[in-house]
Amino acid sequence: VQLQASGGGLVQAGGALRLSCAASGSTSNIRAMGWYRQAPGKQRELVASITSTSMTNYVDSVKGRFTISRDSTKNTVHLQMNSLKPEDTAVYYCNVVWGPPGRSISSSWGQGTQVTVSS
């Protein structure tokens, strides 16, 4: 599975951005997609994820501000980021986990997209 991410940019604190990630290739066995981020000098962390059954998970710091959603017909996930804070500044990476039931799981990463929130 290959990923193409879009969105990101520069926004003032309190503003909003939307990230999108489109999957292509062997998409029929996608189990989950998500967004990670990595700020300078910090480890990459999971921001939000959504499973093929639309179960979602968020890191505590973005709960109530970010919303992840999926368009299964287009194999695309979106991350709506509202009330952005300077500490949300990072490179955001899309991730996909896939594999047939009962088989091993594979994972792919999209190219990173910069999100910068100015104070």
Tab-separated table of C-alpha atoms in Angstrom:
chain	number	residue	atom	x	y	z
A	1	VAL	CA	0.000	0.000	0.000
A	2	GLN	CA	1.285	3.443	-0.903
A	3	LEU	CA	0.277	6.676	0.767
A	4	GLN	CA	-0.006	10.218	-0.525
A	5	ALA	CA	-0.407	12.889	2.106
A	6	SER	CA	-1.576	16.443	1.565
A	7	GLY	CA	-2.424	19.459	3.623
A	8	GLY	CA	-0.399	21.092	6.320
A	9	GLY	CA	1.105	24.545	6.301
A	10	LEU	CA	1.468	27.570	8.521
A	11	VAL	CA	-1.357	28.794	10.729
A	12	GLN	CA	-1.750	31.051	13.716
A	13	ALA	CA	-2.603	29.648	17.114
A	14	GLY	CA	-6.303	28.952	17.360
A	15	GLY	CA	-6.564	28.271	13.665
A	16	ALA	CA	-7.385	25.090	11.805
A	17	LEU	CA	-5.826	22.828	9.208
A	18	ARG	CA	-6.897	19.655	7.493
A	19	LEU	CA	-4.582	16.819	6.526
A	20	SER	CA	-5.540	14.143	4.041
A	21	CYS	CA	-3.946	10.818	3.198
A	22	ALA	CA	-4.915	8.699	0.221
A	23	ALA	CA	-3.988	5.032	0.047
A	24	SER	CA	-3.436	3.147	-3.173
A	25	GLY	CA	-2.415	-0.356	-4.119
A	26	SER	CA	-3.630	-3.355	-2.108
A	27	THR	CA	-6.193	-1.402	-0.112
A	28	SER	CA	-8.718	-4.184	0.415
A	29	ASN	CA	-6.930	-5.441	3.528
A	30	ILE	CA	-6.353	-2.145	5.262
A	31	ARG	CA	-6.853	-2.592	8.996
A	32	ALA	CA	-6.148	0.904	10.223
A	33	MET	CA	-4.790	4.264	9.183
A	34	GLY	CA	-3.439	6.998	11.328
A	35	TRP	CA	-1.396	10.124	11.746
A	36	TYR	CA	1.830	10.414	13.680
A	37	ARG	CA	3.886	13.512	14.312
A	38	GLN	CA	7.458	14.273	15.170
A	39	ALA	CA	8.631	17.563	16.558
A	40	PRO	CA	12.319	18.535	16.520
A	41	GLY	CA	14.215	16.668	19.201
A	42	LYS	CA	11.235	14.516	20.105
A	43	GLN	CA	10.144	10.998	19.342
A	44	ARG	CA	7.470	10.289	16.799
A	45	GLU	CA	4.097	9.907	18.482
A	46	LEU	CA	0.722	8.625	17.415
A	47	VAL	CA	-1.737	11.499	17.087
A	48	ALA	CA	-4.876	9.717	15.918
A	49	SER	CA	-5.879	6.480	14.278
A	50	ILE	CA	-8.980	4.934	12.789
A	51	THR	CA	-9.669	1.289	12.082
A	52	SER	CA	-11.504	-0.292	9.183
A	53	THR	CA	-14.552	-0.416	11.464
A	54	SER	CA	-14.185	3.309	12.233
A	55	MET	CA	-12.948	2.916	15.791
A	56	THR	CA	-10.851	5.949	16.632
A	57	ASN	CA	-8.050	6.649	19.051
A	58	TYR	CA	-6.427	9.965	19.975
A	59	VAL	CA	-3.465	11.054	22.022
A	60	ASP	CA	-4.703	12.935	25.059
A	61	SER	CA	-3.200	16.251	23.984
A	62	VAL	CA	-5.434	16.503	20.898
A	63	LYS	CA	-8.689	15.111	22.237
A	64	GLY	CA	-11.528	17.534	21.628
A	65	ARG	CA	-9.510	19.459	19.040
A	66	PHE	CA	-8.614	16.944	16.333
A	67	THR	CA	-10.952	14.633	14.468
A	68	ILE	CA	-9.905	11.740	12.289
A	69	SER	CA	-12.305	10.406	9.693
A	70	ARG	CA	-12.208	8.000	6.800
A	71	ASP	CA	-13.744	7.802	3.356
A	72	SER	CA	-13.657	4.109	2.618
A	73	THR	CA	-14.798	4.611	-0.955
A	74	LYS	CA	-11.712	6.683	-1.644
A	75	ASN	CA	-9.357	4.905	0.797
A	76	THR	CA	-8.649	8.269	2.312
A	77	VAL	CA	-8.354	9.486	5.870
A	78	HIS	CA	-8.604	13.065	7.002
A	79	LEU	CA	-7.338	14.746	10.123
A	80	GLN	CA	-9.234	17.919	10.955
A	81	MET	CA	-7.155	19.947	13.367
A	82	ASN	CA	-8.923	22.772	15.168
A	83	SER	CA	-7.814	25.124	17.929
A	84	LEU	CA	-4.216	24.545	16.961
A	85	LYS	CA	-1.498	25.318	19.471
A	86	PRO	CA	2.195	26.068	18.951
A	87	GLU	CA	2.978	22.717	20.553
A	88	ASP	CA	1.195	21.025	17.650
A	89	THR	CA	4.036	22.135	15.410
A	90	ALA	CA	5.647	19.055	13.907
A	91	VAL	CA	6.074	17.008	10.790
A	92	TYR	CA	2.975	14.856	10.437
A	93	TYR	CA	3.200	11.398	8.893
A	94	CYS	CA	0.408	9.218	7.619
A	95	ASN	CA	0.585	5.504	8.388
A	96	VAL	CA	-1.337	2.473	7.200
A	97	VAL	CA	-1.467	-1.034	8.606
A	98	TRP	CA	-2.759	-3.802	6.416
A	99	GLY	CA	-2.848	-7.539	5.985
A	100	PRO	CA	-5.323	-10.346	5.220
A	101	PRO	CA	-7.028	-11.906	8.253
A	102	GLY	CA	-4.788	-14.430	9.891
A	103	ARG	CA	-1.732	-13.231	7.987
A	104	SER	CA	1.151	-11.026	9.026
A	105	ILE	CA	0.676	-7.298	9.217
A	106	SER	CA	2.501	-4.789	7.061
A	107	SER	CA	2.894	-1.065	7.512
A	108	SER	CA	3.676	1.855	5.250
A	109	TRP	CA	4.428	5.526	5.793
A	110	GLY	CA	3.533	8.508	3.699
A	111	GLN	CA	5.802	11.448	3.146
A	112	GLY	CA	5.790	13.896	6.005
A	113	THR	CA	3.931	17.163	5.864
A	114	GLN	CA	4.940	20.155	7.954
A	115	VAL	CA	2.455	21.777	10.284
A	116	THR	CA	3.624	25.009	11.873
A	117	VAL	CA	1.529	26.895	14.403
A	118	SER	CA	2.688	30.388	15.254
A	119	SER	CA	1.924	32.023	18.571
